[in-house]
Amino acid sequence: MAITADMPPHTTAAPQDPPRRRDGMLTRLVLGDGSAPRWVRPALLVLLVATAVLYLWALGSSGWANSYYAAAAQAGTQDLKAWLFGSLDAGNAITVDKPPAAMWVMGLSGRLFGFSAFTMLLPQALMGVASVGLLYATVRRWSGPAAGLIAGVVLALTPVASLMFRFNNPDALLVLLLIVAAYCTVRATETASTRWIALAGCAVGFAFLTKMLQAFLVAPGLALVFLVAAPVGLWQRIGKLLVGAAAMVVSGGWFIALVSLWPAGSRPYIAGSTDNSLFQLALGYNGIERITGNEGRPRGGPGEHGGMNLFFGGSPGIGRLFGPSMGVEASWLLPAALIGLLAGLWLTRRTARTAPVRAGLLLWGGWLLVTGVVFSFMGGTVHPYYTVELAPAIAAVVGISVCELWRGRQYVTPRIVLAVMAAATGVWAYVLLDRTPDWTPWLRWVVLAGSIVAASVIAVGVHKLGRLTAAVTIAAALLGLAAPAAFALYNVTHPHGGPGTMSGPARPGGESGGGPGGSGGWPFAEPDNPALEHLVESAGNRWAAASVGSFTVSSLELKTGASLMAIGGFTGSDNSPTLAQFKQYVSDGQVGYFIPGDKRGPHRDTGSGAEITQWVQQNFTPIQVGGTTVYDLSQSR
């Protein structure tokens, strides 16, 4: 519990493993040793059921969501090698530009239940429910069931969480694995367990196979809490951390080794890399280049927050997480979390090294600060939905700090901090809601006025209200969650699409929940062309057609089930295949048609796509198929 100068001290011993119960492993994981009050089990059940309803409601309404990853998931249901490597096509020309762990899950679901938009997104929604439940279990161990429930509710209602747990980007699996790592770290810290710290390392390693170096952003917070709070000597703590690091390297490195040892000629090209190497992809396009910005992301102009710059996170700086691009995704309770974190660390500064409350704040605070700083200042490609990685930390810090401060509400310091947190939440919600002034304009005024009133009551002396204390507590909670819940409900009830989807209703300038161009929309989406689809379906080649970039390819693959080659990968910028390789494919009859890349997409001229396009145009006769230019590669001029 929180300790202040005017509060009595509480126990600071590290919690021990609870005694075993006859309940199942899952029940023990979530509910603990059975000593929790009777209201905990039904409250948790309501939370999980409500989260499931929220995330599963009209799950297929967004269609294929991100068609790029959807096409890869479909290819994984058609070919085992495509499933293993995360290929964009069943012919295994090129992979997606991420490691394949998320494709494994979606592809497996498609194999088991038949591939559709619903079966593809079902694992994502279930990961969301599991994340909420596991976050509760993790926070509960050190701060009690009330803190765990608050954390679970905040995570479930964070807009970017309601978006990504219903979408097919890799972030849903990433968040779940990182919460698993946090849970294992908590268990490891309690008894300095080598087994649990190794399991934490394994979870981070598999998270690396989901989004590469982004998974490592939480590692400093996990390592810090074990190094500080594990109940053994310093050198033992360091040694056990090295075991966890080794487990992380093995669990993430085995697939890099597999790709490196597999003959390059019999596997797909690793998209996003410069040398067909997964290791280089991790350090380059999905690593250091994301920090430095050397991969050349589009911008709307220096210092601008409009157009594609908003779509790519806005300008780097300390205010990016609160800015027009990222603010509505996960920052609703971020001010309260930062205030609670600082207050909690200050009030527990004199507690024992192994004190569980401070340990929890170190874990989640380290996660929050390191990840937040990197997202704020990285100069490369950063989409607003990346902030879903912040959501568990924000939720946990809010849950821990609110409960600890509430327990000391009869004292001045905790009460004032709680009041400041409530008021800050209301004011910031007003600012965020005011960015969409035409959408539910009454809500921002209700939240602002109600939060200020609730904060005033708390500051004056909520502990003196007797039976009304519960009413004030419920009102403050509802006011704090009303705005993010409204955005979360909007995400659930409106379709979203495109590679950089965003939360909420349209914002000034045309940016919205579906990315630039309208809710659920994506300006580079392919229009229907039944004639072209029939042509592709009837082709019997290894690749029915080829096109520069992934936009045409992904759409046609999903509509026809055929295998198509995306020359140059996602944006057409990869140097695969080379002109010589493509000529050989055509000579061998492995490619049926060529469809020039759609210039509406952000294709670049840095790969081999321009050379291949020129060669095809010089040597084959164009035909019109439903208004689309197509080259029959079996008929040269």
XYZ file of C-alpha atoms in Angstrom:
637
model
C 0.000 0.000 0.000
C 0.996 3.589 -0.419
C 3.032 5.019 2.438
C 3.193 8.715 3.264
C 4.446 10.802 6.135
C 0.951 10.925 7.632
C -0.024 7.321 6.959
C 0.745 4.200 9.003
C 3.229 1.810 7.422
C 2.102 -1.392 5.773
C 3.826 -4.657 5.100
C 6.603 -4.473 2.539
C 7.548 -8.130 2.265
C 7.596 -9.609 -1.190
C 4.508 -11.756 -1.794
C 5.070 -15.475 -1.838
C 3.496 -18.020 -4.141
C -0.052 -18.735 -2.945
C -0.935 -22.217 -1.707
C -2.213 -24.588 -4.330
C -5.939 -25.055 -4.752
C -7.990 -27.809 -6.296
C -9.283 -25.397 -8.924
C -7.952 -25.627 -12.434
C -4.728 -23.941 -13.512
C -6.587 -21.183 -15.366
C -8.731 -20.435 -12.301
C -5.655 -20.213 -10.070
C -3.933 -18.008 -12.626
C -6.760 -15.482 -12.716
C -8.272 -15.654 -9.218
C -5.242 -16.508 -7.130
C -5.448 -18.436 -3.882
C -9.165 -17.954 -3.236
C -8.706 -15.386 -0.464
C -10.251 -12.553 -2.519
C -13.658 -11.152 -1.518
C -16.753 -12.831 -2.900
C -17.470 -9.987 -5.301
C -14.237 -10.525 -7.218
C -15.261 -13.637 -9.156
C -18.549 -12.237 -10.531
C -16.920 -8.856 -11.226
C -14.149 -10.513 -13.190
C -16.656 -12.663 -15.053
C -18.630 -9.570 -16.032
C -15.433 -7.870 -17.210
C -14.373 -10.781 -19.395
C -17.829 -11.380 -20.853
C -18.294 -7.675 -21.585
C -14.860 -7.548 -23.227
C -15.709 -10.586 -25.348
C -18.980 -8.995 -26.470
C -17.217 -5.713 -27.250
C -14.468 -7.332 -29.312
C -16.578 -10.011 -31.026
C -19.553 -7.807 -31.921
C -19.938 -7.649 -35.732
C -16.347 -8.848 -35.969
C -16.324 -9.276 -39.735
C -17.749 -5.819 -40.473
C -14.348 -4.481 -41.541
C -14.006 -7.176 -44.169
C -10.382 -8.099 -44.740
C -9.223 -5.096 -42.636
C -5.570 -4.832 -43.701
C -5.608 -6.718 -47.000
C -1.801 -7.016 -46.958
C -1.759 -9.274 -43.896
C -5.062 -10.887 -44.877
C -3.548 -12.067 -48.163
C -0.592 -13.553 -46.278
C -2.938 -15.334 -43.862
C -4.865 -16.731 -46.840
C -1.640 -17.897 -48.495
C -0.758 -19.701 -45.256
C -3.947 -21.725 -45.557
C -2.984 -22.786 -49.080
C 0.687 -23.692 -48.711
C 2.698 -24.820 -45.674
C 5.867 -23.084 -46.782
C 3.930 -19.851 -47.199
C 2.537 -20.359 -43.672
C 5.994 -21.005 -42.217
C 7.661 -17.957 -43.755
C 4.695 -15.590 -43.794
C 4.585 -15.320 -47.581
C 2.298 -12.809 -49.233
C 1.469 -15.395 -51.891
C 1.090 -19.151 -52.036
C 3.736 -19.242 -54.776
C 6.272 -17.962 -52.239
C 7.726 -15.036 -54.139
C 8.078 -12.690 -51.141
C 7.077 -12.471 -47.479
C 5.295 -9.680 -45.664
C 7.620 -7.130 -44.069
C 7.168 -8.543 -40.563
C 8.107 -11.878 -39.014
C 5.378 -14.478 -39.353
C 4.129 -15.222 -35.807
C 0.841 -13.350 -36.257
C 0.410 -14.984 -39.695
C 0.873 -18.379 -38.048
C -2.084 -17.783 -35.751
C -4.412 -16.389 -38.419
C -3.372 -19.019 -40.950
C -3.950 -21.815 -38.450
C -7.406 -20.451 -37.661
C -8.190 -20.399 -41.388
C -7.004 -23.987 -41.793
C -9.121 -25.191 -38.871
C -12.348 -23.289 -39.504
C -12.148 -22.282 -43.154
C -10.701 -18.971 -44.239
C -12.958 -15.936 -43.962
C -12.797 -12.451 -42.538
C -14.388 -13.697 -39.296
C -12.077 -16.687 -38.795
C -9.073 -14.495 -39.581
C -10.059 -11.895 -36.957
C -11.377 -14.346 -34.351
C -7.931 -15.053 -32.837
C -7.313 -11.315 -32.543
C -10.487 -10.776 -30.536
C -9.763 -13.756 -28.301
C -6.252 -12.389 -27.727
C -7.885 -9.178 -26.556
C -10.020 -10.994 -24.005
C -6.993 -12.995 -22.870
C -4.926 -9.809 -22.566
C -7.533 -8.195 -20.316
C -7.775 -11.285 -18.131
C -4.027 -11.758 -17.881
C -3.427 -8.089 -17.114
C -5.909 -8.430 -14.261
C -4.076 -11.502 -12.977
C -0.694 -9.764 -13.197
C -1.734 -6.578 -11.390
C -3.776 -8.503 -8.808
C -0.785 -10.436 -7.509
C 0.917 -7.344 -6.097
C -1.867 -4.787 -5.747
C -5.049 -6.754 -5.163
C -8.172 -7.583 -7.172
C -9.567 -4.037 -7.246
C -6.423 -2.701 -8.934
C -6.480 -5.639 -11.342
C -10.095 -5.010 -12.285
C -9.462 -1.307 -12.866
C -6.487 -2.166 -15.068
C -8.548 -4.681 -17.033
C -11.406 -2.242 -17.617
C -9.062 0.543 -18.721
C -7.281 -1.752 -21.180
C -10.538 -3.096 -22.617
C -11.926 0.414 -23.204
C -8.765 2.006 -24.582
C -9.741 2.985 -28.147
C -6.603 1.653 -29.820
C -7.082 -1.673 -28.009
C -10.672 -1.981 -29.251
C -9.264 -1.261 -32.704
C -6.287 -3.630 -32.792
C -8.011 -6.547 -31.077
C -10.505 -6.506 -33.945
C -7.922 -6.019 -36.685
C -5.390 -8.268 -38.396
C -2.201 -6.289 -37.802
C 0.381 -8.167 -35.679
C -0.136 -5.896 -32.650
C -2.781 -8.013 -30.922
C -0.390 -10.951 -30.546
C 2.429 -8.582 -29.591
C 0.443 -7.102 -26.692
C -0.676 -10.496 -25.415
C 2.866 -11.900 -25.436
C 4.253 -8.844 -23.654
C 1.614 -9.141 -20.917
C 2.574 -12.811 -20.617
C 6.168 -11.664 -20.158
C 5.075 -9.208 -17.454
C 3.143 -11.921 -15.610
C 6.128 -14.271 -15.726
C 8.381 -11.467 -14.486
C 6.085 -10.843 -11.525
C 6.178 -14.533 -10.636
C 9.940 -14.588 -11.077
C 10.446 -11.526 -8.874
C 8.396 -12.948 -6.016
C 10.779 -15.836 -5.366
C 13.741 -15.077 -7.647
C 12.631 -18.011 -9.788
C 14.963 -18.967 -12.618
C 12.170 -20.867 -14.351
C 9.802 -17.905 -14.408
C 12.427 -15.423 -15.582
C 13.308 -17.834 -18.380
C 9.637 -18.034 -19.353
C 9.501 -14.239 -19.391
C 12.451 -14.222 -21.785
C 10.712 -16.780 -23.990
C 7.598 -14.611 -24.184
C 9.621 -11.570 -25.240
C 11.468 -13.704 -27.781
C 8.250 -14.851 -29.415
C 7.027 -11.248 -29.322
C 10.143 -10.463 -31.359
C 8.851 -12.920 -33.956
C 5.709 -10.790 -34.079
C 7.063 -7.240 -34.518
C 10.818 -7.568 -34.045
C 12.613 -4.845 -32.058
C 9.375 -3.219 -30.925
C 9.004 -6.169 -28.558
C 12.204 -5.186 -26.747
C 10.861 -1.799 -25.648
C 9.352 -3.376 -22.520
C 12.516 -5.311 -21.632
C 14.101 -2.503 -19.536
C 11.042 -2.332 -17.272
C 10.942 -6.110 -16.849
C 14.650 -6.317 -16.105
C 14.552 -3.342 -13.730
C 11.884 -4.769 -11.441
C 13.668 -8.125 -11.138
C 17.028 -6.482 -10.595
C 15.632 -4.238 -7.858
C 13.022 -6.362 -6.102
C 13.935 -10.048 -6.394
C 14.667 -11.366 -2.851
C 18.224 -12.628 -3.456
C 21.684 -11.105 -3.671
C 22.693 -8.759 -6.476
C 24.941 -11.184 -8.329
C 22.249 -13.868 -8.186
C 19.760 -11.413 -9.648
C 22.172 -10.548 -12.452
C 22.839 -14.218 -13.166
C 19.170 -15.071 -13.359
C 18.548 -12.103 -15.655
C 21.226 -13.470 -17.958
C 19.303 -16.751 -18.057
C 16.194 -14.804 -19.081
C 18.179 -12.968 -21.761
C 19.501 -16.275 -23.100
C 15.963 -17.676 -23.246
C 14.878 -14.563 -25.128
C 17.654 -14.964 -27.678
C 16.874 -18.636 -28.238
C 13.093 -18.207 -28.498
C 13.453 -15.346 -30.957
C 16.629 -16.465 -32.700
C 15.665 -19.958 -33.775
C 13.573 -18.632 -36.645
C 16.323 -16.269 -37.787
C 18.655 -19.268 -37.842
C 16.089 -21.298 -39.790
C 15.719 -18.590 -42.430
C 19.491 -18.120 -42.659
C 20.183 -21.841 -43.112
C 17.325 -22.464 -45.543
C 18.543 -22.218 -49.165
C 17.494 -18.793 -50.432
C 16.445 -20.216 -53.778
C 13.760 -22.426 -52.249
C 12.144 -19.915 -49.897
C 10.480 -16.518 -50.407
C 12.462 -13.287 -50.369
C 12.413 -11.518 -46.972
C 10.464 -8.340 -47.696
C 11.808 -5.103 -46.258
C 15.392 -6.386 -46.108
C 18.186 -5.280 -48.391
C 19.965 -8.643 -48.533
C 17.187 -11.253 -48.194
C 18.031 -11.602 -44.491
C 15.634 -11.652 -41.540
C 18.437 -10.426 -39.293
C 19.000 -7.379 -41.492
C 15.251 -6.746 -41.550
C 15.253 -6.720 -37.733
C 18.129 -4.259 -37.511
C 17.190 -2.167 -40.545
C 13.658 -1.578 -41.775
C 12.041 -2.892 -38.567
C 14.799 -1.687 -36.262
C 17.255 1.185 -36.294
C 15.718 2.789 -39.388
C 12.439 3.144 -37.521
C 14.281 5.256 -34.957
C 16.441 7.306 -37.336
C 13.924 7.653 -40.160
C 16.314 6.512 -42.891
C 13.664 4.373 -44.561
C 12.079 7.546 -45.912
C 8.530 7.662 -44.647
C 6.095 10.041 -46.349
C 5.437 13.369 -44.684
C 2.864 16.070 -45.047
C 5.549 18.760 -44.815
C 7.964 20.006 -42.170
C 6.202 20.508 -38.871
C 2.793 19.761 -40.342
C 0.140 17.572 -38.754
C -1.985 17.189 -41.840
C -2.340 14.689 -44.633
C -0.064 11.695 -44.570
C 2.008 13.140 -41.725
C -0.963 12.729 -39.389
C -1.342 9.226 -40.801
C 2.302 8.567 -39.878
C 2.139 9.775 -36.273
C 2.723 13.498 -36.664
C 5.983 15.307 -35.982
C 8.429 13.736 -33.488
C 8.615 15.384 -30.091
C 7.546 15.226 -26.471
C 3.934 16.008 -27.404
C 3.478 13.383 -30.118
C 1.552 10.959 -27.874
C -0.885 13.759 -27.087
C -0.992 15.224 -30.594
C -3.649 15.209 -33.337
C -2.458 11.877 -34.698
C -1.916 9.719 -31.602
C -3.831 11.520 -28.883
C -7.175 9.735 -29.190
C -5.609 6.293 -29.438
C -4.281 5.733 -25.908
C -3.638 9.036 -24.126
C -7.047 9.515 -22.434
C -5.717 8.335 -19.073
C -2.037 8.982 -19.765
C -1.929 12.211 -17.682
C -3.521 10.383 -14.752
C -1.075 7.496 -15.174
C 1.961 9.792 -15.146
C 0.677 11.652 -12.074
C -0.097 8.390 -10.299
C 3.286 6.925 -11.217
C 5.239 9.895 -9.870
C 3.147 10.061 -6.708
C 3.390 6.322 -6.119
C 7.164 6.218 -6.532
C 7.566 9.201 -4.215
C 5.261 7.837 -1.530
C 6.958 4.411 -1.586
C 10.511 5.751 -1.697
C 11.280 4.564 1.857
C 9.770 1.109 1.543
C 11.839 -2.047 1.427
C 13.577 -3.051 -1.778
C 11.172 -5.966 -2.251
C 7.998 -3.944 -1.579
C 5.387 -5.258 -4.058
C 3.624 -1.948 -4.761
C 6.810 -0.142 -5.669
C 7.921 -3.165 -7.677
C 4.708 -3.010 -9.688
C 5.180 0.684 -10.349
C 8.747 0.052 -11.498
C 7.642 -2.683 -13.883
C 4.737 -0.869 -15.508
C 6.308 2.554 -15.173
C 9.461 1.339 -16.917
C 7.337 -0.191 -19.673
C 5.379 3.063 -20.059
C 8.266 5.531 -19.990
C 10.702 3.694 -22.267
C 8.058 2.826 -24.858
C 6.514 6.283 -24.685
C 9.835 8.080 -25.164
C 10.771 5.914 -28.151
C 7.397 6.420 -29.821
C 7.604 10.154 -29.148
C 10.992 10.763 -30.728
C 11.461 8.056 -33.373
C 11.961 9.665 -36.769
C 10.955 6.729 -38.953
C 7.629 5.168 -39.781
C 5.329 5.179 -36.763
C 1.588 4.698 -37.063
C -0.870 5.873 -34.395
C -1.974 2.302 -33.675
C 1.523 1.472 -32.377
C 0.362 3.067 -29.123
C -1.551 -0.125 -28.303
C 1.737 -1.265 -26.734
C 1.347 1.557 -24.206
C -2.201 0.570 -23.251
C -1.398 -2.242 -20.749
C 1.140 -0.077 -18.926
C -1.200 2.911 -18.714
C -4.005 0.660 -17.465
C -1.809 -1.057 -14.861
C -0.331 2.176 -13.491
C -3.798 3.722 -13.214
C -5.152 0.651 -11.433
C -2.257 0.413 -8.971
C -2.003 4.101 -8.159
C -5.745 4.714 -7.818
C -6.202 1.799 -5.427
C -3.196 2.653 -3.291
C -4.153 6.316 -3.058
C -7.795 5.466 -2.373
C -6.810 3.301 0.573
C -5.182 6.353 2.100
C -7.983 8.770 1.230
C -8.394 9.821 4.866
C -4.993 11.489 4.561
C -4.440 14.752 2.735
C -1.684 13.821 0.286
C -3.333 10.768 -1.325
C -6.651 12.593 -1.512
C -5.181 15.620 -3.279
C -3.329 13.423 -5.777
C -6.527 11.512 -6.544
C -8.355 14.780 -7.096
C -5.662 16.032 -9.456
C -5.784 12.772 -11.410
C -9.572 13.002 -11.766
C -9.499 16.637 -12.839
C -6.640 16.082 -15.296
C -8.521 13.180 -16.872
C -11.634 15.310 -17.374
C -9.751 18.273 -18.804
C -7.730 16.122 -21.183
C -10.845 14.236 -22.324
C -12.432 17.586 -23.134
C -9.411 18.551 -25.257
C -9.439 15.261 -27.171
C -13.208 15.302 -27.742
C -13.002 18.894 -28.916
C -10.860 17.709 -31.844
C -14.011 16.119 -33.298
C -16.383 18.977 -32.444
C -19.333 17.700 -34.498
C -19.371 14.255 -32.893
C -21.411 14.008 -29.641
C -20.561 17.601 -28.636
C -22.422 17.264 -25.313
C -20.106 14.522 -24.090
C -17.046 16.715 -23.610
C -18.984 19.180 -21.440
C -20.492 16.446 -19.275
C -17.099 14.804 -18.746
C -15.369 18.100 -17.992
C -17.945 19.435 -15.533
C -18.531 16.071 -13.861
C -14.811 15.359 -13.425
C -14.160 18.746 -11.837
C -17.061 18.263 -9.414
C -15.880 14.741 -8.537
C -12.318 15.972 -8.067
C -13.526 18.739 -5.754
C -15.511 16.299 -3.611
C -12.517 13.963 -3.368
C -10.179 16.780 -2.397
C -12.479 18.227 0.248
C -13.016 14.915 1.954
C -14.679 12.006 0.190
C -13.999 9.806 3.239
C -16.473 11.875 5.250
C -19.467 11.095 3.019
C -20.293 7.731 4.546
C -22.597 5.774 2.258
C -22.235 8.386 -0.465
C -18.570 7.500 -0.835
C -19.448 4.585 -3.131
C -21.608 6.855 -5.290
C -18.798 9.391 -5.698
C -16.370 6.585 -6.518
C -18.630 5.129 -9.204
C -19.328 8.569 -10.660
C -15.622 9.440 -10.862
C -14.888 6.095 -12.559
C -17.691 6.517 -15.105
C -16.632 10.068 -15.919
C -13.000 9.018 -16.352
C -13.911 6.169 -18.701
C -16.817 7.766 -20.580
C -14.785 9.431 -23.324
C -12.455 6.519 -24.212
C -15.423 4.142 -23.980
C -17.304 6.284 -26.495
C -14.391 6.088 -28.925
C -14.054 2.341 -28.310
C -17.737 1.849 -29.126
C -17.288 3.920 -32.269
C -14.451 1.624 -33.341
C -16.628 -1.434 -32.787
C -19.631 -0.086 -34.682
C -17.776 1.290 -37.713
C -15.605 -0.550 -40.257
C -11.887 0.106 -40.428
C -9.420 -0.719 -43.152
C -5.999 -0.043 -44.574
C -2.453 -0.545 -43.282
C -2.572 2.421 -40.897
C -6.091 2.452 -39.482
C -6.953 5.060 -36.832
C -9.543 5.305 -34.053
C -12.696 7.330 -33.906
C -14.741 9.549 -36.192
C -13.392 11.730 -38.978
C -11.128 14.529 -37.847
C -10.686 17.903 -39.576
C -8.804 17.440 -42.828
C -10.416 14.087 -43.708
C -8.407 11.826 -41.396
C -10.522 9.195 -39.712
C -10.855 5.765 -38.279
C -10.034 4.104 -41.556
C -6.991 6.163 -42.355
C -6.902 9.146 -44.685
C -9.928 9.378 -46.855
C -12.870 8.302 -44.756
C -13.971 5.910 -42.051
C -13.123 2.403 -43.005
C -11.522 3.623 -46.217
C -8.072 3.489 -47.729
C -7.234 5.675 -50.719
C -5.302 2.878 -52.465
C -8.061 0.243 -52.244
C -8.680 -1.682 -55.439
C -12.078 -1.327 -57.152
C -13.963 -4.453 -58.175
C -13.204 -5.757 -61.657
C -15.083 -9.025 -62.324
C -13.445 -9.511 -65.726
C -9.951 -9.224 -64.276
C -10.864 -11.505 -61.394
C -12.143 -14.151 -63.817
C -8.940 -13.870 -65.870
C -6.802 -14.390 -62.785
C -8.909 -17.279 -61.504
C -8.598 -19.124 -64.807
C -4.801 -18.864 -64.961
C -3.008 -22.077 -64.047
C 0.481 -20.649 -63.494
C 2.472 -20.685 -60.258
C 1.651 -16.975 -60.135
C -1.522 -16.092 -61.972
C -0.273 -12.532 -62.339
C 2.384 -10.131 -61.123
C 2.181 -6.467 -60.223
C 4.487 -3.868 -58.702
C 3.660 -3.425 -55.010
C 1.114 -5.217 -52.887
C -2.094 -3.192 -53.281
C -3.370 -4.778 -56.489
C -1.936 -8.167 -55.547
C -3.477 -8.376 -52.055
C -6.917 -7.394 -53.259
C -6.963 -9.850 -56.156
C -5.608 -12.694 -54.050
C -8.369 -12.273 -51.494
C -11.085 -12.041 -54.170
C -9.907 -14.963 -56.269
C -7.830 -17.222 -54.027
C -5.130 -17.220 -56.707
C -1.416 -16.716 -56.102
C -0.023 -13.399 -57.352
C 3.490 -12.014 -57.245
C 4.000 -8.643 -55.521
C 7.109 -7.305 -57.252
C 9.076 -5.274 -54.736
C 6.900 -6.266 -51.767
C 4.593 -3.918 -49.879
C 5.414 -0.615 -51.609
C 7.289 -2.031 -54.597
C 10.646 -0.832 -53.261
C 12.320 -4.197 -52.578
C 14.766 -5.513 -55.146
C 12.930 -8.798 -55.626
C 12.633 -10.342 -58.024
C 15.422 -8.905 -60.116
C 14.801 -8.324 -63.808
C 16.855 -11.423 -64.643
C 14.855 -13.581 -62.228
C 11.557 -12.256 -63.559
C 12.620 -12.969 -67.148
C 13.398 -16.545 -66.140
C 10.020 -16.931 -64.421
C 8.293 -15.721 -67.607
C 10.435 -17.979 -69.790
C 9.479 -20.966 -67.631
C 5.790 -20.095 -67.857
C 5.459 -19.497 -64.118
C 3.818 -16.047 -64.417
C 0.596 -15.663 -66.376
C -0.065 -11.914 -66.613
C 1.468 -8.595 -65.656
C -0.601 -5.750 -64.210
C 1.251 -2.415 -63.992
C 1.457 -0.983 -60.481
C -1.272 1.442 -59.459
C 0.325 4.901 -59.253
C -2.110 5.894 -56.494
C -0.102 3.759 -54.098
C 3.188 4.847 -52.523
C 5.323 2.725 -54.880
C 8.967 3.755 -55.115
C 11.455 3.468 -57.928
C 14.239 2.092 -55.741
C 13.525 -1.574 -56.440
C 13.390 -3.649 -59.584
C 9.739 -2.833 -60.329
C 10.526 0.005 -62.735
C 12.928 -2.168 -64.766
C 10.473 -5.046 -64.941
C 7.615 -2.741 -65.947
C 9.714 -1.226 -68.748
C 10.782 -4.644 -70.016
C 7.208 -5.941 -70.059
C 5.929 -2.845 -71.876
C 8.623 -3.197 -74.528
C 8.119 -6.893 -75.158
C 4.423 -7.667 -74.632
C 1.200 -6.213 -76.015
C -1.236 -4.582 -73.592
C -4.891 -5.547 -73.505
C -7.798 -4.019 -71.622
C -9.604 -6.240 -69.128
C -12.546 -4.508 -67.523
C -10.800 -1.162 -67.875
C -7.486 -2.409 -66.455
C -4.339 -2.669 -68.560
C -2.991 -6.232 -68.538
C -0.066 -7.876 -70.363
C -0.354 -11.547 -71.336
C 3.151 -12.857 -70.642
C 2.603 -15.908 -72.841
C 2.232 -13.722 -75.930
C 5.286 -11.633 -76.760
C 5.190 -8.939 -79.437
